mmCIF file of C-alpha atoms in Angstrom:
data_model
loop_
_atom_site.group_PDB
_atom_site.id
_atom_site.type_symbol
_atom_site.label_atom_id
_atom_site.label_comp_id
_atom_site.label_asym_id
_atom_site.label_seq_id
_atom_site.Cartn_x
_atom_site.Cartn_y
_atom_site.Cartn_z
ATOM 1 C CA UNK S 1 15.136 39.875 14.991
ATOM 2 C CA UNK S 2 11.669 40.435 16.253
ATOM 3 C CA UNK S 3 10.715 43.072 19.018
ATOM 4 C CA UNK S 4 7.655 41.404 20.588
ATOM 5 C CA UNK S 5 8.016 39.728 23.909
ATOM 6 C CA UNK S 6 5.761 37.251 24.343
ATOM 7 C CA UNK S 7 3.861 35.011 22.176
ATOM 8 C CA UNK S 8 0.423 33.172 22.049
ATOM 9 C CA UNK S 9 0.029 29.866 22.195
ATOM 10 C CA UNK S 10 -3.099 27.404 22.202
ATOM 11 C CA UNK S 11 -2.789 24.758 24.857
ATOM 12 C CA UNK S 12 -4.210 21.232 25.005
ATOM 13 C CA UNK S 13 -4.824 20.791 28.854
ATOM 14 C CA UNK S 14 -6.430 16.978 28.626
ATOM 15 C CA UNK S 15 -9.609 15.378 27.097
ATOM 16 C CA UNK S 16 -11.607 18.436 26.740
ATOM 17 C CA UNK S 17 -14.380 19.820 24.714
ATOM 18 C CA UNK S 18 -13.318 22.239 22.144
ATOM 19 C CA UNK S 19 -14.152 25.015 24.702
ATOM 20 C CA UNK S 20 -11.712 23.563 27.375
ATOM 21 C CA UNK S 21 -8.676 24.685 24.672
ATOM 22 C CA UNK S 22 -6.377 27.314 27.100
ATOM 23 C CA UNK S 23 -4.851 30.527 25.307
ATOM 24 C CA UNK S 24 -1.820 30.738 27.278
ATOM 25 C CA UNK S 25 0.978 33.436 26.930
ATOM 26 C CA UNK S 26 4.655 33.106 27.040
ATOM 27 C CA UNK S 27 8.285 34.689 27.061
ATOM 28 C CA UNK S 28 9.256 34.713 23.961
ATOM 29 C CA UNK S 29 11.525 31.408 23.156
ATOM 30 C CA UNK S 30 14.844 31.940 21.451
ATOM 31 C CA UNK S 31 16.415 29.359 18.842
ATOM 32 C CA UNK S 32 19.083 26.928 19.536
ATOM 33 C CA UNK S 33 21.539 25.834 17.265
ATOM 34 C CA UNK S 34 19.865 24.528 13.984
ATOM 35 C CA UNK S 35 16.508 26.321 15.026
ATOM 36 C CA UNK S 36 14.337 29.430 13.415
ATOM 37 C CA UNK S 37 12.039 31.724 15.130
ATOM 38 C CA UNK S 38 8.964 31.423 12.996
ATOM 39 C CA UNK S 39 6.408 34.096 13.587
ATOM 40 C CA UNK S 40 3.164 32.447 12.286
ATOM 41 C CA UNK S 41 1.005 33.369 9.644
ATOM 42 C CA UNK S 42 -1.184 30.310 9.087
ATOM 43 C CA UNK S 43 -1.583 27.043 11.056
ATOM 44 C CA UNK S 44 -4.596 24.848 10.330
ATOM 45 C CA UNK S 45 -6.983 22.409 11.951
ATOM 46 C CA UNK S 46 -6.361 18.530 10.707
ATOM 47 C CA UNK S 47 -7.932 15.613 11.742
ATOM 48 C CA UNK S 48 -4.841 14.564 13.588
ATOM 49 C CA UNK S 49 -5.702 17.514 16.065
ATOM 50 C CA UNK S 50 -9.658 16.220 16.595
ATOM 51 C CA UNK S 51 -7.490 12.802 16.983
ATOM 52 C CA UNK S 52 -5.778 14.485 19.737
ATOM 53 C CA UNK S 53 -8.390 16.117 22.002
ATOM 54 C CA UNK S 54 -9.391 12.571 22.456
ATOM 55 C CA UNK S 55 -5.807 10.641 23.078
ATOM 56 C CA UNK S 56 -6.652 9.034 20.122
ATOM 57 C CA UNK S 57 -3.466 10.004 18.205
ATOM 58 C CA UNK S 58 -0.632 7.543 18.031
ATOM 59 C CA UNK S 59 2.722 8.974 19.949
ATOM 60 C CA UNK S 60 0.775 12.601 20.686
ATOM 61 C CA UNK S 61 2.623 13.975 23.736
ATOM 62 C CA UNK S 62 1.475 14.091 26.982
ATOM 63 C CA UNK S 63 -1.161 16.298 28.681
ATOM 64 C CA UNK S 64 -0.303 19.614 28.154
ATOM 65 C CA UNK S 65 0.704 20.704 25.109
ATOM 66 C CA UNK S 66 0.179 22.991 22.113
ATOM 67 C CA UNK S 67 -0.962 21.009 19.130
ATOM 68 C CA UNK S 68 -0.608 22.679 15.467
ATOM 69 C CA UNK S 69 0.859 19.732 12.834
ATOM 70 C CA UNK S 70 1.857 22.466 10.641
ATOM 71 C CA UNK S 71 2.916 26.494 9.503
ATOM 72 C CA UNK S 72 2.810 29.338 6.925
ATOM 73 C CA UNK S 73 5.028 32.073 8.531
ATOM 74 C CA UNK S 74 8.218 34.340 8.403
ATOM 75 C CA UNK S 75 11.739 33.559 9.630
ATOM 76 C CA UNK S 76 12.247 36.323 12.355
ATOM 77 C CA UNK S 77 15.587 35.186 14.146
ATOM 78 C CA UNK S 78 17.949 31.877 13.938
ATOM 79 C CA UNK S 79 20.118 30.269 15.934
ATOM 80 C CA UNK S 80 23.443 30.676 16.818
ATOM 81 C CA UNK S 81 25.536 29.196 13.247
ATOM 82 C CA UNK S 82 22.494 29.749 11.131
ATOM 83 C CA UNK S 83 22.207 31.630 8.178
ATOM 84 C CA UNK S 84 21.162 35.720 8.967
ATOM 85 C CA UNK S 85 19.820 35.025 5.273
ATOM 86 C CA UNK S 86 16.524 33.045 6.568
ATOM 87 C CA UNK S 87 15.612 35.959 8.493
ATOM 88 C CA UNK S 88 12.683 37.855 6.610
ATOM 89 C CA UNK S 89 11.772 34.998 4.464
ATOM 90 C CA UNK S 90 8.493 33.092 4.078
ATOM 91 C CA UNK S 91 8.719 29.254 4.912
ATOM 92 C CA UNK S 92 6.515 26.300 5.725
ATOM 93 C CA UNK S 93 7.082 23.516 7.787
ATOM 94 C CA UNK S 94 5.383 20.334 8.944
ATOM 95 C CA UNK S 95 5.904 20.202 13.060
ATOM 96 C CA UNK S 96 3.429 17.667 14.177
ATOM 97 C CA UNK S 97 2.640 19.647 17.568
ATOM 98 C CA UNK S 98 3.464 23.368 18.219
ATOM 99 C CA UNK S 99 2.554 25.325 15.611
ATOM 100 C CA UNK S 100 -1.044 26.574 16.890
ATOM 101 C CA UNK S 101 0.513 29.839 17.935
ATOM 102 C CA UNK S 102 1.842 33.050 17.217
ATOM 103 C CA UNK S 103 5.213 31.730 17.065
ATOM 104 C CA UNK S 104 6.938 28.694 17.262
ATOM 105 C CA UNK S 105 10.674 27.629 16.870
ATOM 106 C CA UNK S 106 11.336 24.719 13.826
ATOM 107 C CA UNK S 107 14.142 23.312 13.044
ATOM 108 C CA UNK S 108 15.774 25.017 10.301
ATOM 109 C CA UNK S 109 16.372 21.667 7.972
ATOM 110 C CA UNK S 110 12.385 21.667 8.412
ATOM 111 C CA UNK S 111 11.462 24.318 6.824
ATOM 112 C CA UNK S 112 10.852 25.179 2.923
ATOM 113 C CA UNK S 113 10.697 28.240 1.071
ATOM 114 C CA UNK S 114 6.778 29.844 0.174
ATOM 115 C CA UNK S 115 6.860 31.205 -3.603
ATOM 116 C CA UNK S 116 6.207 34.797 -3.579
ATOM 117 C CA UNK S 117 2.798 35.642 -4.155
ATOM 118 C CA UNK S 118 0.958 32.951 -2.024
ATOM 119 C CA UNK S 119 -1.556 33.967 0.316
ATOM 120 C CA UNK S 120 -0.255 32.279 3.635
ATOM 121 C CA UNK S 121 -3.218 30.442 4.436
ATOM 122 C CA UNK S 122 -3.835 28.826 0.304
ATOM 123 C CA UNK S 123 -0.203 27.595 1.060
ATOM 124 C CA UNK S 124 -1.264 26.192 4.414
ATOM 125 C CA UNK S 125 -3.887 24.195 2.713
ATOM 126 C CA UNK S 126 -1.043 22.282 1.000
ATOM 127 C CA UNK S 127 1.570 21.742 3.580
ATOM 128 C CA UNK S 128 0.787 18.324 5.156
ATOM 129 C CA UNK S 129 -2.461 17.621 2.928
ATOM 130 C CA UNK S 130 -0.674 18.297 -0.227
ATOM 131 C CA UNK S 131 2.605 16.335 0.445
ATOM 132 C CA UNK S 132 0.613 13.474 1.636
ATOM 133 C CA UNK S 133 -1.724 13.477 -1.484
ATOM 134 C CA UNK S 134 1.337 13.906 -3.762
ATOM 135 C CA UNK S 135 3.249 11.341 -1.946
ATOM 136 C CA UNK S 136 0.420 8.544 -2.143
ATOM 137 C CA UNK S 137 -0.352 9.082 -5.693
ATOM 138 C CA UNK S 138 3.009 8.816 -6.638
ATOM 139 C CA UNK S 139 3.950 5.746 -4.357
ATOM 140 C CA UNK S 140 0.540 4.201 -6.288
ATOM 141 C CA UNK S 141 2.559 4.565 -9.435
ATOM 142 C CA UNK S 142 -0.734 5.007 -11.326
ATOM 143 C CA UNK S 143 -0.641 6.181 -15.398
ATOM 144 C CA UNK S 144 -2.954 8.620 -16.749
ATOM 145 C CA UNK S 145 -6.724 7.005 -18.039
ATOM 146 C CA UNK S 146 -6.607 4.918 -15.213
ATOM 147 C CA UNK S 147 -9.861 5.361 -12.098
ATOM 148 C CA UNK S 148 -8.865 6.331 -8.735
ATOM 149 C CA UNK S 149 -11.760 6.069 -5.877
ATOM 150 C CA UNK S 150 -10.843 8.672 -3.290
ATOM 151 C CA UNK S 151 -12.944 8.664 0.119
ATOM 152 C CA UNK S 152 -13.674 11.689 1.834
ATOM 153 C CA UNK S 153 -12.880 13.815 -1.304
ATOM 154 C CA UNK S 154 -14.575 16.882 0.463
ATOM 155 C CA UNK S 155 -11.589 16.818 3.071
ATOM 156 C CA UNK S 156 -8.004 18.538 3.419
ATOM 157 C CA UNK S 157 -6.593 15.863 2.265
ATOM 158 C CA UNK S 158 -8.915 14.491 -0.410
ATOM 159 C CA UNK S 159 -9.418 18.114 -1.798
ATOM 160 C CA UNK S 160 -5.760 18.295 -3.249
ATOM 161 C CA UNK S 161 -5.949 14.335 -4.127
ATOM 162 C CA UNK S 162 -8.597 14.613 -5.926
ATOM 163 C CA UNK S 163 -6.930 17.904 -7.978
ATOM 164 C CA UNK S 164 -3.646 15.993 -8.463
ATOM 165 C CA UNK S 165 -5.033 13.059 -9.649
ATOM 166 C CA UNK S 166 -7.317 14.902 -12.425
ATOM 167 C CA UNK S 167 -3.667 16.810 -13.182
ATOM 168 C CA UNK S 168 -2.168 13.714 -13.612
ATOM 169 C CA UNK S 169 -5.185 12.148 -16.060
ATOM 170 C CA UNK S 170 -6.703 9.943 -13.753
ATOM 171 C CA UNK S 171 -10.423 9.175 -13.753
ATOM 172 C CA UNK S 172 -11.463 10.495 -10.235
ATOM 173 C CA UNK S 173 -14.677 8.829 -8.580
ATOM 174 C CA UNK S 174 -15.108 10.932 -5.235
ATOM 175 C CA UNK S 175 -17.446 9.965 -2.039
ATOM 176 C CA UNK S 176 -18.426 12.919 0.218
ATOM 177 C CA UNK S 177 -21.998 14.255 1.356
ATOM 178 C CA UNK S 178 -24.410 15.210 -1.217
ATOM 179 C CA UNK S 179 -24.247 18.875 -0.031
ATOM 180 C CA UNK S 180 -20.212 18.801 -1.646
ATOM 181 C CA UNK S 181 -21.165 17.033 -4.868
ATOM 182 C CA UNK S 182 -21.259 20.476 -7.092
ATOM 183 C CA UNK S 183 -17.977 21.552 -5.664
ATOM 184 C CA UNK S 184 -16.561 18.314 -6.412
ATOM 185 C CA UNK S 185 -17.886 18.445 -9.894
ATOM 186 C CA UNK S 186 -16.518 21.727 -10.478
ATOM 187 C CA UNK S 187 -12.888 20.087 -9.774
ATOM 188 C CA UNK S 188 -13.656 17.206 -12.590
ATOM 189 C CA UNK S 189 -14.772 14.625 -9.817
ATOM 190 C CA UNK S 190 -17.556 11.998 -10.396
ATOM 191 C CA UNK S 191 -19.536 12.582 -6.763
ATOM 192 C CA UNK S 192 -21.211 9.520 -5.009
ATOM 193 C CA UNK S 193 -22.659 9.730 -1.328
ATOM 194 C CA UNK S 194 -20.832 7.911 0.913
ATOM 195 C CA UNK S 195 -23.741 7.188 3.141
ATOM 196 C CA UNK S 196 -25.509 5.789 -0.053
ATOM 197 C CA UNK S 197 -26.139 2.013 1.130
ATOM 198 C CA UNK S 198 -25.593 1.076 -2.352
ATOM 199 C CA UNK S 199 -22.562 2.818 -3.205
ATOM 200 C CA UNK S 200 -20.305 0.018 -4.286
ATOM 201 C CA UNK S 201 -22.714 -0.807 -6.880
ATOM 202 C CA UNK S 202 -22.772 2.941 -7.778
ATOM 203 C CA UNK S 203 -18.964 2.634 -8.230
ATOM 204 C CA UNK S 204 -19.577 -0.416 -10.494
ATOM 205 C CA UNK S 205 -21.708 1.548 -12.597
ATOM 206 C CA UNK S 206 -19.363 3.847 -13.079
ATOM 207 C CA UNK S 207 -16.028 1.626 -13.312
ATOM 208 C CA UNK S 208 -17.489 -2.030 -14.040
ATOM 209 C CA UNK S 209 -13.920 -3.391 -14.054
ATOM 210 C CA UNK S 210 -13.306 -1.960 -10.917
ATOM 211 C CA UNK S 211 -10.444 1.011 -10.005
ATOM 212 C CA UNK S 212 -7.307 0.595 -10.016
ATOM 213 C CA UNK S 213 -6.335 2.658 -6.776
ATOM 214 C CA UNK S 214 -8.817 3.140 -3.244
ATOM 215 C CA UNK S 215 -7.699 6.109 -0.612
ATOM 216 C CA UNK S 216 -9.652 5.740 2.334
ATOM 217 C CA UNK S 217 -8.724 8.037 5.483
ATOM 218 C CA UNK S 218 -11.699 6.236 7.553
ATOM 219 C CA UNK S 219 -10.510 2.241 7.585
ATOM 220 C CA UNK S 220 -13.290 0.570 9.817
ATOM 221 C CA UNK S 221 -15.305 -2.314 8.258
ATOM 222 C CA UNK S 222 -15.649 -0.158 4.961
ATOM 223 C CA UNK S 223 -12.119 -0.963 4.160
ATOM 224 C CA UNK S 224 -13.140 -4.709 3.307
ATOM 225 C CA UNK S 225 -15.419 -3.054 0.219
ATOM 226 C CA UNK S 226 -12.516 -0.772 -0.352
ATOM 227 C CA UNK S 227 -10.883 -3.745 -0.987
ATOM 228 C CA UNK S 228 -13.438 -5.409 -2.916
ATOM 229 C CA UNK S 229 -13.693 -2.484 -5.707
ATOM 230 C CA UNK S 230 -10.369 -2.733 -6.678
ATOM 231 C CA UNK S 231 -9.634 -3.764 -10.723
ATOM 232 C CA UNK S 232 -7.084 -6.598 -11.098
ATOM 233 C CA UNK S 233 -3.689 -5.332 -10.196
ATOM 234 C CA UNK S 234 -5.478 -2.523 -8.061
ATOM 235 C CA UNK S 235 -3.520 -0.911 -4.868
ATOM 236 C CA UNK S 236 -5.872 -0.054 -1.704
ATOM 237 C CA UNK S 237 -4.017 3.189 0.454
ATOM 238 C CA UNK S 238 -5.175 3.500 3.760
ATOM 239 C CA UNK S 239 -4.507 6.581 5.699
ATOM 240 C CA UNK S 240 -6.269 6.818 8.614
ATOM 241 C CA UNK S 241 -8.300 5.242 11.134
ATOM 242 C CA UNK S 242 -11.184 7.810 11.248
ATOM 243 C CA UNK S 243 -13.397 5.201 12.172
ATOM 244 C CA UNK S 244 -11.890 4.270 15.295
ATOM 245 C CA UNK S 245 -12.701 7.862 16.700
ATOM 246 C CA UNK S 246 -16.151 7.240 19.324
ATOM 247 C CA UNK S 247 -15.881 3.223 19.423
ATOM 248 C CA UNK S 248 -13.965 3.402 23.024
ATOM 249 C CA UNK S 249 -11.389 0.747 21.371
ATOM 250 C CA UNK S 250 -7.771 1.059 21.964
ATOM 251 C CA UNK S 251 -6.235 3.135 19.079
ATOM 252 C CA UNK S 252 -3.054 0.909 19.039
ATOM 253 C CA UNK S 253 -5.451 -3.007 18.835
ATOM 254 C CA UNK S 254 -7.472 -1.158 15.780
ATOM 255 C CA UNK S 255 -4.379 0.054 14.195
ATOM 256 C CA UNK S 256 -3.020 -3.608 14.574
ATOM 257 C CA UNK S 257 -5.717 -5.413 13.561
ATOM 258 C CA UNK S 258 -6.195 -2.591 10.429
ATOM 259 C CA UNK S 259 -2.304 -3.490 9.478
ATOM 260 C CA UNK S 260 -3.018 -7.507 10.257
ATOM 261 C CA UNK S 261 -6.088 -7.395 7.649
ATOM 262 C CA UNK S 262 -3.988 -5.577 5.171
ATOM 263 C CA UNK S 263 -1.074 -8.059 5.548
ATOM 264 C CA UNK S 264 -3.130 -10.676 5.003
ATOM 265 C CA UNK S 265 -4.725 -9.493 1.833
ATOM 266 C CA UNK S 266 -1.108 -9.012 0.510
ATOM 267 C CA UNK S 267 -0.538 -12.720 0.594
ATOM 268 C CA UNK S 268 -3.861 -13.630 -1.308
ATOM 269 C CA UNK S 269 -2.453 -14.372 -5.311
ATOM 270 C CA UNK S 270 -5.081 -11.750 -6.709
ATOM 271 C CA UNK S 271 -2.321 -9.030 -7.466
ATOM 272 C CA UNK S 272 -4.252 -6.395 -5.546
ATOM 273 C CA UNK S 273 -2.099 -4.392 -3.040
ATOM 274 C CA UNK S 274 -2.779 -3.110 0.032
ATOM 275 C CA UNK S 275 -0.914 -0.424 2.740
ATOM 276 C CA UNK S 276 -1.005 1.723 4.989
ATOM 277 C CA UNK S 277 0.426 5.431 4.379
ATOM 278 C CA UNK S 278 2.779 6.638 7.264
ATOM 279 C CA UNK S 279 3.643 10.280 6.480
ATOM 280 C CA UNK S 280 6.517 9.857 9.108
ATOM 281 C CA UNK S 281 7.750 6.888 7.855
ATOM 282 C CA UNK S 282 11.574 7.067 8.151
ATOM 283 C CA UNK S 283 11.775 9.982 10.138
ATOM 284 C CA UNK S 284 13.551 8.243 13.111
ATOM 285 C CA UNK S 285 15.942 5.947 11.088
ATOM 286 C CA UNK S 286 16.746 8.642 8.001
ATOM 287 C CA UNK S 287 16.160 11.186 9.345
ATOM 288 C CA UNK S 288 18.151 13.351 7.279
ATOM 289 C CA UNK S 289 16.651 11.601 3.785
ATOM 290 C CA UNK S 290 12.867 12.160 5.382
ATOM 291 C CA UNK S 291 13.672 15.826 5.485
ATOM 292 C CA UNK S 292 14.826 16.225 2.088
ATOM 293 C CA UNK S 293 12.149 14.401 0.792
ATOM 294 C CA UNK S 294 9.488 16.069 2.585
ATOM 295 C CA UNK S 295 11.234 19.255 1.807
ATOM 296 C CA UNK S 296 11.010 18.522 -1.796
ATOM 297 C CA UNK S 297 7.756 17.264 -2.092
ATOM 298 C CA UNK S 298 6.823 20.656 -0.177
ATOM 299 C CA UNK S 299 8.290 22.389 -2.578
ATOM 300 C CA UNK S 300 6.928 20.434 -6.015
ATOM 301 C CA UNK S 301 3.215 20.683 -4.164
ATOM 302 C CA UNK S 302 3.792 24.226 -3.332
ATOM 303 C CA UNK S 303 4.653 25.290 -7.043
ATOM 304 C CA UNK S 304 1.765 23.951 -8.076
ATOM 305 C CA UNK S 305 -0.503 25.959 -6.025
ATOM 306 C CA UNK S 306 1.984 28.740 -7.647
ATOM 307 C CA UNK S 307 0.730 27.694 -10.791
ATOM 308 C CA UNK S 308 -2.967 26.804 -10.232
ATOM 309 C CA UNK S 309 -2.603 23.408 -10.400
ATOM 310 C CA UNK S 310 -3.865 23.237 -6.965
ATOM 311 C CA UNK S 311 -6.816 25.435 -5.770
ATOM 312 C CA UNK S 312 -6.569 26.271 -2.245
ATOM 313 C CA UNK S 313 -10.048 24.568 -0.515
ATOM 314 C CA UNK S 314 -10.655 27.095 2.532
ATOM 315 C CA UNK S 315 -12.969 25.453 4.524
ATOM 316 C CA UNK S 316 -13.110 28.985 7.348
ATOM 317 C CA UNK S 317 -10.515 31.293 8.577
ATOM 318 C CA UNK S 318 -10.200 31.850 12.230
ATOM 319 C CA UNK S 319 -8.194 34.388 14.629
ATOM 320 C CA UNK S 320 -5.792 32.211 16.892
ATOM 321 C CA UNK S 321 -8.206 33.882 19.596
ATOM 322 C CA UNK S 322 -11.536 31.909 18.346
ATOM 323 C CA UNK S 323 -9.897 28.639 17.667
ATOM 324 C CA UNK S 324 -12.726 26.738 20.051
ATOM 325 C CA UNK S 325 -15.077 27.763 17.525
ATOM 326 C CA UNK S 326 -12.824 26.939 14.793
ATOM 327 C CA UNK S 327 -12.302 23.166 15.830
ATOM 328 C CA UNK S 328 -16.196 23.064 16.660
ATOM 329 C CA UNK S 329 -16.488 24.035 12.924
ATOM 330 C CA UNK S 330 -13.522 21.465 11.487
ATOM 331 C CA UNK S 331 -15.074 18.766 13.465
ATOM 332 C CA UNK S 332 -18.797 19.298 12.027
ATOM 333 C CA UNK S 333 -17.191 19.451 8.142
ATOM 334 C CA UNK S 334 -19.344 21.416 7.218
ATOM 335 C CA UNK S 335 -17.553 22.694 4.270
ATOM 336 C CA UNK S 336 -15.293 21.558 1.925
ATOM 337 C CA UNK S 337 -11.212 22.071 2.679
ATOM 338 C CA UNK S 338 -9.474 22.760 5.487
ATOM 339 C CA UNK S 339 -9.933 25.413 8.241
ATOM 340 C CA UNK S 340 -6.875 27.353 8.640
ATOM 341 C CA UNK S 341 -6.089 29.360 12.085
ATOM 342 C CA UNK S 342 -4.947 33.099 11.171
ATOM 343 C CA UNK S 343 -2.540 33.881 14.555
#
């Protein structure tokens, strides 16, 4: 049980400029039945967050609340019914909001055990961005020697893709800025510039057939050549709508005509695929079989940091204290990785 009484949290007050971010403090919550007490080690900056400050997120809360999608910490109390034996371990969790903080309660069928050794913030790195690299790459059912064209391959996300799919054999063509094209090399990726007008030719070059999977977190008109570069039988993964961010469009008509486009292209007799990835998909109807799998897939993606499969990509690490600064430096992406949020 811990002895602090208070905790820290990180409040979203509105639409606000990074600066406008509230550090707020708190009696210290207890658990309910089926919670943990998580004190937090390591909490990170996504693009879900960025999504956020602008109400750009689908189903975000409302105005205020304390965003964090996901923790690295240690079990300091439970619930009343839950096992004393959690108390003192090292877990993660994915929470969606909540976890930009010094501690946070999480439901205990949430969380998954850290491997002993793992520096809290390299295992943040791989919490949501590794499960939903592993999970997309395995839903693409793709065999080694095939080409994968991963967008954004720089990012939290596309960093671990990019390392899974080399583990797995694939051929990995990456797009990014030219200033992450050595660091990319370095993890067995074939760099283009994504602001290179002629980079779907530069992708024929290198795969004249075409590739046989496209993962593209920015949708927006590049999706149709995203589309267009796929090899016969290809599969085209969407998984965000980075694009949308700055146009002043609803979120919800871009998501629908995004989903409407990819629909459509389903029902064209080329054999190409097309979909969107929902990491909550199946959280509100199986709920019980979404937490197993994400708790497994936590775990598989979480080994293989263990092992050095997976090399953590620290963009920064910030105190909870300077997390203005820290989103200021996510939302430049500067570096390569994620930015991870030390409370």
């Amino acid at each position: 049980m811990t002895t602090e009484t208070t905790i820290t949290e990180v409040v979203l007050p509105g639409v606000v400029e990074p600066d406008g971010l509230l550090l707020h403090r708190r009696a210290m919550p207890v658990p309910a039945r089926g919670q943990a007490l998580v004190q937090v080690e390591a909490t990170g900056i996504s693009f879900a967050e960025q999504q956020m400050r602008h109400a750009l997120y689908p189903g975000q809360p409302k105005f205020p609340f304390v965003p964090g999608y996901d923790l690295v910490g240690t079990v300091r109390a439970v619930g009343p019914g839950g096992d004393d034996a959690l108390v003192g371990t090292r877990v993660a969790a994915v929470t969606k909001t909540g976890a930009w903080a010094t501690h946070a309660l999480v439901d205990i069928d949430a969380l998954a055990p850290v491997p002993e050794g793992l520096d809290p913030a390299a295992a943040e790195t791989v919490v949501v961005n590794g499960v939903t690299a592993w999970q997309m790459l395995r839903d693409a059912d793709l065999t080694a020697g095939q080409t994968i064209l991963v967008h954004g391959a720089n990012g939290g996300v596309g960093s671990v893709l990019v390392q899974l799919g080399r583990h797995l054999g694939l051929r990995v063509i990456g797009t990014a800025a030219a200033r992450h094209h050595a660091g990319l090399r370095e993890l067995g990726v074939e760099p283009l510039d994504y602001r290179d007008p002629d980079m779907a030719a530069r992708v024929r070059e290198l795969s004249p057939r075409g590739v046989d999977a496209v993962f593209d977190p920015v949708a927006g008109t590049g999706v149709r050549t995203s589309y267009a570069l796929l090899a016969p039988g290809g599969k085209l993964v969407v998984y965000g709508n980075a694009a949308a961010v700055g146009t002043g469009q609803s979120v919800a008509w871009v998501f629908v005509k995004l989903l409407t486009r990819l629909y459509t292209w389903n029902a064209l007799p080329n054999g190409h695929r097309a979909g969107f990835y929902n990491f909550w998909a199946g959280q509100l109807t199986r709920r019980a079989a979404f937490r197993r799998r994400l708790r497994t897939d936590l775990g598989i993606v979480l080994d293989l940091l263990r092992q050095g499969v997976i090399v953590p990509q620290i963009a920064a690490r910030y105190p909870l204290s300077e997390v203005s600064a820290a989103l200021v430096f996510a939302e430049n992406r500067s570096r390569a990785g994620k930015v991870v949020l030390e409370p």
